[in-house]
Amino acid sequence: MSDDVLYGYLVGEDPATGNKVIDEIIDTLTKPVNGHKPGETIEAASSGELDLFLEADTEDNLQRTFYERGWTDGLPIIIPTEERVNAMLAGTSASPDEVVGEYYRFDIKGMVKFTVRNVAIIAVMAGARPEHFPVILAVAATRQQAIMPSTTNFSPMLLVNGPIRNEININCGIGAFSPVTLANSVIGRAWTLMSTCWGYMKPRKNLWSSLGSNLTYNNMCAGENEERSVWEPFHVQHGFKAEESVVSIFRGWIISNSAGAAANRPIGEEVALQMVAIPASYTQGTVIMDPLVAKTLKETDGFATKQDFSKWLSDNIKIPAGQYWGYDHVDWMITPLANEGKEPFASWKKLSEDTLINPYCDPDKINIVVIGGETSPLWYASDFGYSGSQSIDRWRSLDSLGECADGSCGVPDEMIEYDE
């Protein structure tokens, strides 16, 4: 689409109102919304705006209230009573009033600030227990939303590393991405509820994804299978100590499941074939593989480290430049960077359509994560990029830190039961 056509849309009339489109854009971006001035920071209750406490009512009526106000993910939640929230707060030594972070809300064009207590409310709603709370706080501290106000099917992944995986029984093995494990399910769900309650993720408000993504029910929350991996853990690759507990975030559009093991060609070639079909918009990708795959890559194919395999993929995945620029979202996201002279995109833009390029040209942006139960040598290939990590230990309770000092951690004997 040419610049002239795009400019015509801006200065032309909105067919629904008859007003100039540019005037409507300026008016929408500058006027107060719902009583809030652009750039204003508001405090987060479970709604982001309303009183912290609701009037007492029946369980059914409260469930209906939470759903109708958009405070759920469409499923029933645990009603966050004061008693339950206080029990959740026992899972951290942080002050309930400590500010954890803030989200930008597009509908009010301002920030929503949330505290440890606000996060505890969300954790209860998700069905979490106090031992899960430090992980949920670390996720909140990334200040990244699970659901983005994009029209595409943009999706995230949560990865947990370190001792806390075993302490709270995060699934790193069989069915790690399946809906079978409490910790994986509630931690990932809590992140979505943060976006729903504080980010006001309602259709045609801040939720614009045409198809949506069911990955955001628990955001692919899992732990890396460090014990069965032949390579160093992901968090160690990024500067953390092996004994630290860390949560990391990944984001992308496309994830492709291997239908079977690589029986007729080397695993590396099979993975590369899948990644060729994925538009590497920002030259990034993530391969999530079963420990059996990692073992074969190291012991049979000679990849001593994750970095070695990333480098091989970077060097050997090639596509024609025309194919790369032909992807729609590559065109509208990366072409402006190429026009600004940003490399390697500027050089790629000058090539003939049939010239081969390495779309994953930076091996440091090809992430390798080892997850799975060793029942089959399978993997996922994706365009997910690494968005950052947060310490979980920062949010632990002092009691749990003391218990873990000798390395003998475990799930607390007494669980908080929500049944009355």
Short mmCIF file of C-alpha atoms in Angstrom, two decimals:
data_model
loop_
_atom_site.label_atom_id
_atom_site.label_comp_id
_atom_site.label_asym_id
_atom_site.label_seq_id
_atom_site.Cartn_x
_atom_site.Cartn_y
_atom_site.Cartn_z
CA MET A 1 0.00 0.00 0.00
CA SER A 2 1.49 3.33 -1.07
CA ASP A 3 2.15 6.34 1.16
CA ASP A 4 -0.37 8.34 -0.88
CA VAL A 5 -3.13 5.82 -0.20
CA LEU A 6 -2.36 5.77 3.53
CA TYR A 7 -2.28 9.56 3.64
CA GLY A 8 -5.63 9.63 1.89
CA TYR A 9 -7.14 7.53 4.67
CA LEU A 10 -5.88 9.97 7.29
CA VAL A 11 -7.17 13.16 5.67
CA GLY A 12 -10.30 11.52 4.28
CA GLU A 13 -13.70 11.12 5.89
CA ASP A 14 -14.76 8.41 8.31
CA PRO A 15 -17.56 6.62 6.40
CA ALA A 16 -19.44 6.02 9.68
CA THR A 17 -19.43 9.64 10.93
CA GLY A 18 -18.49 11.85 8.00
CA ASN A 19 -15.75 13.50 10.08
CA LYS A 20 -12.10 13.66 9.05
CA VAL A 21 -10.24 10.60 10.32
CA ILE A 22 -7.24 12.62 11.52
CA ASP A 23 -9.51 14.92 13.57
CA GLU A 24 -11.14 11.92 15.23
CA ILE A 25 -7.74 10.42 16.04
CA ILE A 26 -6.49 13.65 17.64
CA ASP A 27 -9.73 14.07 19.58
CA THR A 28 -9.62 10.49 20.89
CA LEU A 29 -5.98 10.73 21.95
CA THR A 30 -6.31 14.04 23.79
CA LYS A 31 -9.67 14.10 25.54
CA PRO A 32 -10.21 12.71 29.09
CA VAL A 33 -11.51 9.14 29.16
CA ASN A 34 -13.85 7.86 31.87
CA GLY A 35 -12.97 10.83 34.03
CA HIS A 36 -9.21 10.30 33.74
CA LYS A 37 -6.73 12.70 32.21
CA PRO A 38 -4.24 11.31 29.65
CA GLY A 39 -1.03 10.25 31.41
CA GLU A 40 -2.71 9.95 34.81
CA THR A 41 -1.68 7.12 37.17
CA ILE A 42 -4.49 5.37 39.04
CA GLU A 43 -4.42 2.86 41.87
CA ALA A 44 -5.40 -0.75 41.16
CA ALA A 45 -8.19 -2.42 43.07
CA SER A 46 -9.43 -5.65 41.53
CA SER A 47 -11.12 -3.39 38.98
CA GLY A 48 -8.36 -0.83 38.71
CA GLU A 49 -10.79 1.89 39.77
CA LEU A 50 -13.57 0.72 42.09
CA ASP A 51 -13.65 0.23 45.85
CA LEU A 52 -11.50 -2.57 47.24
CA PHE A 53 -14.43 -4.31 48.99
CA LEU A 54 -17.76 -5.43 47.56
CA GLU A 55 -20.92 -5.82 49.61
CA ALA A 56 -21.49 -9.28 51.08
CA ASP A 57 -23.54 -11.57 48.86
CA THR A 58 -24.01 -15.21 47.93
CA GLU A 59 -21.25 -17.14 46.19
CA ASP A 60 -23.30 -17.38 42.99
CA ASN A 61 -24.10 -13.67 42.94
CA LEU A 62 -20.47 -12.71 43.57
CA GLN A 63 -19.30 -15.02 40.79
CA ARG A 64 -21.80 -13.35 38.48
CA THR A 65 -20.65 -9.88 39.61
CA PHE A 66 -17.00 -10.66 38.93
CA TYR A 67 -17.85 -12.06 35.51
CA GLU A 68 -20.13 -9.19 34.49
CA ARG A 69 -17.55 -6.60 35.54
CA GLY A 70 -14.88 -8.29 33.45
CA TRP A 71 -12.75 -9.48 36.35
CA THR A 72 -12.42 -13.11 35.19
CA ASP A 73 -10.97 -15.08 32.31
CA GLY A 74 -14.42 -16.48 31.58
CA LEU A 75 -14.02 -19.23 34.18
CA PRO A 76 -15.18 -19.20 37.83
CA ILE A 77 -12.67 -17.69 40.25
CA ILE A 78 -11.94 -18.13 43.94
CA ILE A 79 -13.72 -15.25 45.71
CA PRO A 80 -10.93 -13.12 47.25
CA THR A 81 -12.19 -12.69 50.81
CA GLU A 82 -10.12 -10.67 53.26
CA GLU A 83 -9.15 -13.85 55.11
CA ARG A 84 -7.92 -15.54 51.94
CA VAL A 85 -5.98 -12.48 50.80
CA ASN A 86 -4.28 -12.21 54.21
CA ALA A 87 -3.34 -15.89 54.00
CA MET A 88 -1.84 -15.26 50.56
CA LEU A 89 0.17 -12.30 51.89
CA ALA A 90 1.90 -14.70 54.30
CA GLY A 91 3.69 -16.12 51.25
CA THR A 92 5.97 -13.07 51.03
CA SER A 93 7.88 -10.81 53.40
CA ALA A 94 7.17 -7.79 51.22
CA SER A 95 4.88 -5.13 52.66
CA PRO A 96 1.28 -5.38 51.41
CA ASP A 97 1.46 -1.72 50.37
CA GLU A 98 4.74 -2.02 48.45
CA VAL A 99 4.31 -1.02 44.82
CA VAL A 100 5.18 -3.96 42.57
CA GLY A 101 4.75 -2.26 39.21
CA GLU A 102 2.37 -0.56 36.83
CA TYR A 103 0.61 -1.24 33.53
CA TYR A 104 -0.23 1.15 30.74
CA ARG A 105 -3.95 1.23 29.95
CA PHE A 106 -4.73 2.35 26.44
CA ASP A 107 -8.35 3.19 27.16
CA ILE A 108 -7.43 5.84 29.76
CA LYS A 109 -3.99 6.59 28.24
CA GLY A 110 -2.45 6.33 31.69
CA MET A 111 -0.82 3.97 34.15
CA VAL A 112 -2.39 1.56 36.64
CA LYS A 113 -0.19 1.09 39.71
CA PHE A 114 -0.48 -2.15 41.70
CA THR A 115 0.78 -3.22 45.13
CA VAL A 116 1.62 -6.54 46.77
CA ARG A 117 -1.93 -6.62 48.17
CA ASN A 118 -3.41 -6.10 44.70
CA VAL A 119 -1.34 -9.01 43.40
CA ALA A 120 -2.46 -11.15 46.36
CA ILE A 121 -6.10 -10.54 45.41
CA ILE A 122 -5.36 -11.74 41.88
CA ALA A 123 -3.44 -14.77 43.18
CA VAL A 124 -6.40 -15.86 45.31
CA MET A 125 -8.78 -15.40 42.37
CA ALA A 126 -6.55 -17.62 40.22
CA GLY A 127 -6.64 -20.42 42.81
CA ALA A 128 -3.02 -20.04 43.89
CA ARG A 129 -1.62 -20.96 47.30
CA PRO A 130 0.81 -18.87 49.38
CA GLU A 131 3.80 -20.92 48.21
CA HIS A 132 3.02 -19.86 44.62
CA PHE A 133 2.84 -16.19 45.54
CA PRO A 134 6.56 -15.26 45.13
CA VAL A 135 6.47 -16.49 41.52
CA ILE A 136 3.29 -14.51 40.81
CA LEU A 137 4.84 -11.39 42.35
CA ALA A 138 7.94 -11.84 40.19
CA VAL A 139 5.74 -12.09 37.10
CA ALA A 140 3.93 -8.91 38.13
CA ALA A 141 7.27 -7.19 38.72
CA THR A 142 8.19 -7.62 35.05
CA ARG A 143 5.53 -4.95 34.38
CA GLN A 144 4.58 -6.86 31.25
CA GLN A 145 0.99 -7.77 30.48
CA ALA A 146 -0.02 -11.27 29.47
CA ILE A 147 -2.56 -10.01 26.93
CA MET A 148 -1.49 -7.21 24.64
CA PRO A 149 -3.85 -4.74 22.90
CA SER A 150 -2.91 -6.12 19.49
CA THR A 151 -5.21 -7.13 16.65
CA THR A 152 -2.98 -10.20 16.10
CA ASN A 153 -2.72 -13.45 18.07
CA PHE A 154 0.30 -12.29 20.08
CA SER A 155 0.99 -14.82 22.87
CA PRO A 156 3.41 -15.21 25.80
CA MET A 157 5.23 -17.97 27.66
CA LEU A 158 6.37 -18.11 31.30
CA LEU A 159 9.47 -20.15 32.16
CA VAL A 160 10.52 -20.90 35.75
CA ASN A 161 14.07 -21.90 36.65
CA GLY A 162 15.83 -22.71 39.90
CA PRO A 163 15.04 -24.56 43.14
CA ILE A 164 11.50 -23.20 43.50
CA ARG A 165 10.37 -25.52 40.69
CA ASN A 166 10.71 -28.51 42.99
CA GLU A 167 9.61 -26.66 46.13
CA ILE A 168 6.16 -25.88 44.73
CA ASN A 169 5.88 -28.77 42.26
CA ILE A 170 6.04 -26.86 38.99
CA ASN A 171 5.74 -29.38 36.19
CA CYS A 172 8.85 -29.56 34.01
CA GLY A 173 8.28 -33.07 32.68
CA ILE A 174 5.40 -35.11 31.27
CA GLY A 175 2.55 -32.85 30.19
CA ALA A 176 4.31 -29.69 31.33
CA PHE A 177 2.08 -27.59 29.06
CA SER A 178 -1.05 -29.64 29.76
CA PRO A 179 -3.80 -28.57 32.19
CA VAL A 180 -2.79 -31.09 34.87
CA THR A 181 -0.59 -29.29 37.41
CA LEU A 182 -1.79 -26.78 40.00
CA ALA A 183 1.32 -24.58 40.09
CA ASN A 184 1.64 -24.23 36.31
CA SER A 185 -2.07 -23.55 35.92
CA VAL A 186 -2.59 -20.96 38.65
CA ILE A 187 0.65 -19.02 38.13
CA GLY A 188 -0.05 -18.63 34.43
CA ARG A 189 -3.71 -17.87 35.07
CA ALA A 190 -2.85 -15.17 37.61
CA TRP A 191 -0.86 -13.32 34.95
CA THR A 192 -3.88 -13.30 32.64
CA LEU A 193 -6.14 -12.06 35.45
CA MET A 194 -3.74 -9.16 36.04
CA SER A 195 -4.25 -8.10 32.43
CA THR A 196 -7.99 -8.63 32.67
CA CYS A 197 -8.51 -6.73 35.92
CA TRP A 198 -5.88 -3.98 35.68
CA GLY A 199 -5.38 -3.74 31.94
CA TYR A 200 -9.14 -3.69 31.32
CA MET A 201 -8.85 -6.34 28.62
CA LYS A 202 -12.39 -6.22 27.27
CA PRO A 203 -13.36 -6.60 23.60
CA ARG A 204 -13.17 -3.28 21.75
CA LYS A 205 -11.70 -1.59 24.83
CA ASN A 206 -8.15 -2.89 25.19
CA LEU A 207 -8.70 -6.35 23.68
CA TRP A 208 -8.55 -6.18 19.88
CA SER A 209 -7.19 -9.57 18.78
CA SER A 210 -9.42 -10.76 15.96
CA LEU A 211 -9.03 -14.48 16.72
CA GLY A 212 -7.43 -14.35 20.15
CA SER A 213 -5.21 -17.06 21.61
CA ASN A 214 -6.12 -19.85 24.00
CA LEU A 215 -2.47 -19.88 25.08
CA THR A 216 -3.32 -16.93 27.32
CA TYR A 217 -5.39 -19.10 29.66
CA ASN A 218 -2.18 -20.02 31.48
CA ASN A 219 0.46 -18.48 29.19
CA MET A 220 2.41 -21.71 28.63
CA CYS A 221 3.67 -21.61 32.22
CA ALA A 222 6.19 -24.39 32.88
CA GLY A 223 9.58 -25.05 34.41
CA GLU A 224 12.76 -26.00 32.60
CA ASN A 225 13.72 -29.63 33.21
CA GLU A 226 17.15 -28.77 34.57
CA GLU A 227 17.70 -32.17 36.16
CA ARG A 228 17.34 -34.07 32.86
CA SER A 229 18.86 -31.48 30.55
CA VAL A 230 22.40 -32.05 29.26
CA TRP A 231 22.94 -28.27 28.98
CA GLU A 232 23.04 -25.36 31.41
CA PRO A 233 19.71 -23.86 32.50
CA PHE A 234 18.22 -20.88 30.71
CA HIS A 235 18.56 -18.52 33.68
CA VAL A 236 22.26 -19.36 34.05
CA GLN A 237 22.73 -18.42 30.39
CA HIS A 238 21.39 -14.99 31.31
CA GLY A 239 23.63 -14.23 34.26
CA PHE A 240 21.79 -15.76 37.21
CA LYS A 241 23.28 -18.35 39.56
CA ALA A 242 22.06 -21.93 39.34
CA GLU A 243 20.72 -21.75 42.91
CA GLU A 244 18.62 -18.66 42.17
CA SER A 245 14.93 -18.99 41.31
CA VAL A 246 13.94 -16.92 38.29
CA VAL A 247 10.93 -16.40 36.02
CA SER A 248 11.47 -15.47 32.36
CA ILE A 249 9.04 -14.17 29.75
CA PHE A 250 8.86 -14.92 26.02
CA ARG A 251 6.50 -13.50 23.40
CA GLY A 252 5.62 -14.27 19.82
CA TRP A 253 2.99 -15.09 17.24
CA ILE A 254 3.70 -18.57 15.93
CA ILE A 255 4.44 -21.91 17.59
CA SER A 256 4.75 -25.13 15.60
CA ASN A 257 4.55 -28.62 17.11
CA SER A 258 6.71 -31.42 15.74
CA ALA A 259 4.37 -34.22 14.69
CA GLY A 260 6.97 -36.90 15.26
CA ALA A 261 10.61 -37.57 15.94
CA ALA A 262 13.33 -36.97 13.34
CA ALA A 263 13.67 -40.48 11.93
CA ASN A 264 14.89 -39.82 8.38
CA ARG A 265 17.20 -36.83 8.86
CA PRO A 266 19.20 -35.25 11.71
CA ILE A 267 17.17 -33.40 14.34
CA GLY A 268 18.89 -30.12 13.51
CA GLU A 269 17.73 -30.32 9.90
CA GLU A 270 14.18 -31.16 10.99
CA VAL A 271 14.06 -28.19 13.37
CA ALA A 272 15.50 -25.92 10.67
CA LEU A 273 12.79 -26.98 8.20
CA GLN A 274 10.10 -25.95 10.68
CA MET A 275 11.76 -22.63 11.44
CA VAL A 276 12.09 -21.81 7.73
CA ALA A 277 8.28 -21.70 7.59
CA ILE A 278 8.09 -19.21 10.49
CA PRO A 279 8.59 -15.51 9.64
CA ALA A 280 11.57 -14.43 11.76
CA SER A 281 10.36 -10.84 11.98
CA TYR A 282 12.93 -9.64 14.51
CA THR A 283 15.50 -12.40 13.78
CA GLN A 284 14.39 -14.17 16.96
CA GLY A 285 13.08 -17.62 17.77
CA THR A 286 12.72 -20.16 20.56
CA VAL A 287 12.98 -23.95 20.36
CA ILE A 288 11.41 -25.86 23.26
CA MET A 289 12.68 -29.43 23.24
CA ASP A 290 12.31 -32.63 25.21
CA PRO A 291 15.44 -33.72 27.13
CA LEU A 292 15.75 -36.64 24.69
CA VAL A 293 16.20 -34.17 21.83
CA ALA A 294 18.84 -32.22 23.74
CA LYS A 295 20.66 -35.45 24.58
CA THR A 296 20.74 -36.53 20.93
CA LEU A 297 21.92 -33.11 19.78
CA LYS A 298 24.78 -33.22 22.25
CA GLU A 299 25.84 -36.86 22.27
CA THR A 300 25.15 -37.79 18.63
CA ASP A 301 25.37 -34.51 16.72
CA GLY A 302 28.12 -32.88 18.77
CA PHE A 303 26.41 -29.71 20.03
CA ALA A 304 28.18 -29.27 23.36
CA THR A 305 26.09 -26.26 24.42
CA LYS A 306 22.80 -24.58 23.66
CA GLN A 307 24.80 -21.78 22.08
CA ASP A 308 26.42 -24.24 19.66
CA PHE A 309 23.04 -25.39 18.39
CA SER A 310 21.74 -21.81 18.16
CA LYS A 311 24.79 -20.90 16.09
CA TRP A 312 24.21 -23.85 13.76
CA LEU A 313 20.57 -22.88 13.23
CA SER A 314 21.56 -19.27 12.60
CA ASP A 315 24.10 -20.30 9.96
CA ASN A 316 22.01 -22.94 8.22
CA ILE A 317 18.47 -21.55 8.03
CA LYS A 318 18.21 -19.64 4.74
CA ILE A 319 15.29 -18.22 2.77
CA PRO A 320 15.02 -15.94 -0.30
CA ALA A 321 14.91 -12.24 0.55
CA GLY A 322 11.67 -11.94 -1.42
CA GLN A 323 10.01 -14.56 0.78
CA TYR A 324 11.09 -12.69 3.91
CA TRP A 325 9.80 -9.30 2.76
CA GLY A 326 6.65 -10.94 1.41
CA TYR A 327 5.36 -11.69 4.90
CA ASP A 328 2.78 -9.03 5.75
CA HIS A 329 3.81 -8.37 9.35
CA VAL A 330 7.49 -8.36 8.37
CA ASP A 331 6.68 -5.72 5.78
CA TRP A 332 4.82 -3.36 8.12
CA MET A 333 7.08 -3.86 11.15
CA ILE A 334 10.54 -4.27 9.64
CA THR A 335 10.40 -2.19 6.45
CA PRO A 336 10.40 1.08 8.48
CA LEU A 337 13.53 -0.14 10.28
CA ALA A 338 15.18 -0.95 6.95
CA ASN A 339 14.29 2.49 5.62
CA GLU A 340 15.92 4.04 8.70
CA GLY A 341 19.15 2.18 7.89
CA LYS A 342 18.96 -0.41 10.68
CA GLU A 343 21.02 -3.49 9.88
CA PRO A 344 20.76 -6.19 8.73
CA PHE A 345 17.35 -5.13 7.42
CA ALA A 346 18.65 -2.19 5.37
CA SER A 347 21.05 -4.47 3.48
CA TRP A 348 18.44 -7.20 3.02
CA LYS A 349 16.03 -4.67 1.52
CA LYS A 350 18.52 -3.95 -1.29
CA LEU A 351 18.94 -7.60 -2.30
CA SER A 352 17.25 -9.29 -5.23
CA GLU A 353 14.23 -11.39 -4.33
CA ASP A 354 16.00 -14.69 -4.98
CA THR A 355 19.11 -13.89 -2.90
CA LEU A 356 19.31 -16.13 0.16
CA ILE A 357 19.46 -14.52 3.60
CA ASN A 358 19.83 -15.90 7.13
CA PRO A 359 16.61 -14.68 8.81
CA TYR A 360 17.83 -15.83 12.23
CA CYS A 361 21.10 -13.98 11.76
CA ASP A 362 21.79 -13.42 15.48
CA PRO A 363 22.35 -16.73 17.30
CA ASP A 364 21.97 -14.95 20.65
CA LYS A 365 18.31 -14.42 19.75
CA ILE A 366 17.67 -18.13 19.20
CA ASN A 367 16.63 -19.45 22.61
CA ILE A 368 16.84 -23.12 23.54
CA VAL A 369 14.67 -24.36 26.41
CA VAL A 370 14.55 -27.98 27.65
CA ILE A 371 11.14 -29.15 28.91
CA GLY A 372 9.43 -32.54 28.80
CA GLY A 373 9.10 -36.01 30.25
CA GLU A 374 11.28 -38.10 27.89
CA THR A 375 8.41 -40.17 26.54
CA SER A 376 9.11 -38.99 22.97
CA PRO A 377 11.85 -36.87 21.33
CA LEU A 378 9.60 -33.94 20.33
CA TRP A 379 9.92 -30.17 20.25
CA TYR A 380 8.17 -26.88 19.55
CA ALA A 381 9.62 -24.36 17.10
CA SER A 382 8.47 -20.76 17.47
CA ASP A 383 9.18 -17.12 16.71
CA PHE A 384 8.99 -16.32 20.43
CA GLY A 385 11.53 -13.78 21.61
CA TYR A 386 12.99 -13.45 25.10
CA SER A 387 11.50 -10.42 26.89
CA GLY A 388 13.34 -10.50 30.23
CA SER A 389 13.63 -12.18 33.62
CA GLN A 390 12.85 -11.39 37.26
CA SER A 391 14.16 -12.83 40.51
CA ILE A 392 11.63 -14.89 42.45
CA ASP A 393 13.79 -14.95 45.58
CA ARG A 394 13.30 -11.20 45.94
CA TRP A 395 9.65 -11.92 46.81
CA ARG A 396 9.98 -14.94 49.09
CA SER A 397 8.95 -14.93 52.73
CA LEU A 398 11.81 -14.84 55.23
CA ASP A 399 10.62 -18.17 56.63
CA SER A 400 10.90 -19.89 53.26
CA LEU A 401 14.36 -18.43 52.69
CA GLY A 402 15.46 -19.83 56.03
CA GLU A 403 14.06 -23.25 55.21
CA CYS A 404 15.94 -23.28 51.92
CA ALA A 405 19.30 -22.23 53.33
CA ASP A 406 20.52 -25.84 53.48
CA GLY A 407 18.94 -26.76 50.16
CA SER A 408 16.27 -28.95 51.78
CA CYS A 409 13.18 -27.17 50.48
CA GLY A 410 9.75 -28.62 50.15
CA VAL A 411 6.09 -27.79 49.82
CA PRO A 412 4.69 -26.68 53.23
CA ASP A 413 2.94 -29.48 55.09
CA GLU A 414 -0.21 -27.47 55.72
CA MET A 415 -1.97 -26.19 52.61
CA ILE A 416 -4.50 -23.37 52.64
CA GLU A 417 -7.89 -24.89 51.81
CA TYR A 418 -10.47 -22.63 50.21
CA ASP A 419 -13.47 -24.85 50.93
CA GLU A 420 -15.59 -23.45 53.72
#
